[in-house]
Amino acid sequence: MNPLFKFALKNLKKTKIRSLLSILAVFLGVLLITTLLVMTDSLVAAVDDSLDLLSGTVVLQQEDAVDPNFSIIDSRVIAELVAANSTGGEIEGTIAAYVPEIWHVEKSEAGIFGFLQVIGVQPSAERNTVGVLAAENFPQGRTLSDDDYNATVIGDSAAQLMNKGIGDTVVVNGQNIEVVGIFSTDSFLDNAMFMHINIVETFSPQYEDQEFISTILIKPVDLAAGGKIKTYVNDVLAAFRDENNDGITEEYDIEASDFEQIAEQGRQFLDITTEYAFYLGLISIVIGSLSVFNSILMGVLERKREIAILKATGWTDYETGLEVFIESLIISIIGGVGGLSLGVGIAGYFTSTSQFLSLVVNPITLVQSFVYAVLLGIFAGLYPAWRAMRIDPVEDLVG
Amino acid sequence: MTEIIGTKDLRMVYGNEDLRVEALRGIDLSIEQGELTSLVGPSGSGKSTLLHLIGAMMTPTSGEINILGQSIQSFNRLQLARVRRENIGFIFQNFALVPHLSALENVMLPLYPINPPNLEERATLLLEKVGLEQRLDHNPSQLSGGERQRVAVARALINDPSLVLGDEITGNLDSTTGKDIFDLIESLNKEGMTILLVTHDMSVADSCRRKISMQDGRLLLD
């Protein structure tokens, strides 16, 4: 081991508690930023997978509804669209109605609570739109058919959480429903249960009148035609509202969006989340840096005489500064590597308990976190190193 | 004989225009290789200032200092540090050891930044030379005053200096231990080392072959 490095280690060891507290401050800072960044990477990956599944789709929901669960629209819109489209419309694809309804709470054997979304679909229409119910997504059991009124298919994440298999019964809203299939799409939908739309509509008063649904999805034959279809549907709906001005209800205030638009909004949201995670981590890094700065500077001020001895025996200003600088780097690197490792571990734990997140460790994120730790050491060590360099061998040795 | 130290009209003034302290008032001095010289004088006579100037720890207000033929009076901090590392060994009154390092590490300390080959072997040999072969791993707090000063002597020799400067090397020691340390210094001088000792201890001063007295910043007797 290089003697200068060994000497720096001994100096840190001399003030054990102070050095450990500084390492802890760096450790916590890097831990926070690593956990946040790895979690964000995992979230972005999960959302991207889900976006792939819904690519090209046009989504019709109640205007200003932030989520399908808050959208109530009149199902007769489908008939209006089909009628308008039959006379030279732009829709070339499949239309399906959805009722994302209740959140079903389950507790796993490990004691973890999971929230499963129960989605009501027209099985054959769903197979041709988003296609979760496509037969190839069912490694176990079978998909739903249009006359399955007392059956459900569940995603593999949901099956794992509920510890249910084919032929088991799930109690939803007080009704016993048989699991007939388990699907896998590698998306957030693997955390959902699909049932016939007519059954799910009975679970909640807001959709009990079977004329109401929450969402209509249109899957174009040409995935690139989503934008054109969206414009066409909005024009048809506007015309319909104008023609029926007197009898129109708020369930006809429907807006069509193409999924790329929604995906873009989702990506923007994730970008903002990543940015905030970064700033939050940065604040913790700055706090860690101040702690290292304080610790190293105190060490220099306390060791003025010792540093003067080093200089009297021939150490140059640069070498004394370098030794102090190495001390701050050692603290930062030990705290940084520790924080990085545990940060990935914590993110791994969180994703393992999540139903739709998988741990994604981006090497760039790891390098980023490590670089933050090193930069922290550099910034924290610069001023104390400069102070050490300015120590005068005569003044500080003789006093 | 080779001149190790030479000064001409060396002057050092501390303070500012309002408060001027003339520590040295024109010192002309020459010390040749192999000399064992003592520098004595009352407190405030300027002997420590002269020692620090000769030791390349600071630069004078005016005049010349030559160390082994190099004029160092206008050297910058880096050049002075190099002169100290390459040519000079220091022994301080209060040992000036680093408390959390072992005797061996304290001896190696001056050369840590350049880490020359066989540094540890050389430091071990020097500690053996000063009679501390059994104390290599002891920290200063585990050593007696005499042993600590022996470590300081070994440290002063680690860079194989041409000149050893001592500042009150027996000042913190009892007379017996002080004599032991002086005997060690004398034996080094007999091996050819040039040594300059600042001291208040007249028995040390009188034992040196050359004695220089200072008063009020001037050389009084040589």
XYZ file of C-alpha atoms in Angstrom, chain B residues 36 150 169-170 175-191 195 197 204 207:
25
model
C 30.066 20.197 14.851
C 16.543 9.069 19.328
C 17.872 18.800 21.347
C 18.544 18.194 25.033
C 21.218 15.515 32.091
C 22.093 11.804 31.727
C 19.721 11.281 28.826
C 20.830 14.600 27.349
C 24.419 13.419 27.427
C 23.449 10.141 25.733
C 21.773 12.075 22.949
C 24.760 14.384 22.556
C 27.064 11.348 22.415
C 24.894 10.023 19.582
C 25.181 13.343 17.769
C 28.916 13.371 18.323
C 29.245 9.870 16.884
C 27.322 10.978 13.793
C 29.695 13.922 13.436
C 32.657 11.598 13.686
C 31.211 9.743 10.691
C 25.862 19.424 12.502
C 23.017 22.836 17.236
C 26.506 20.744 25.004
C 31.489 19.963 23.882
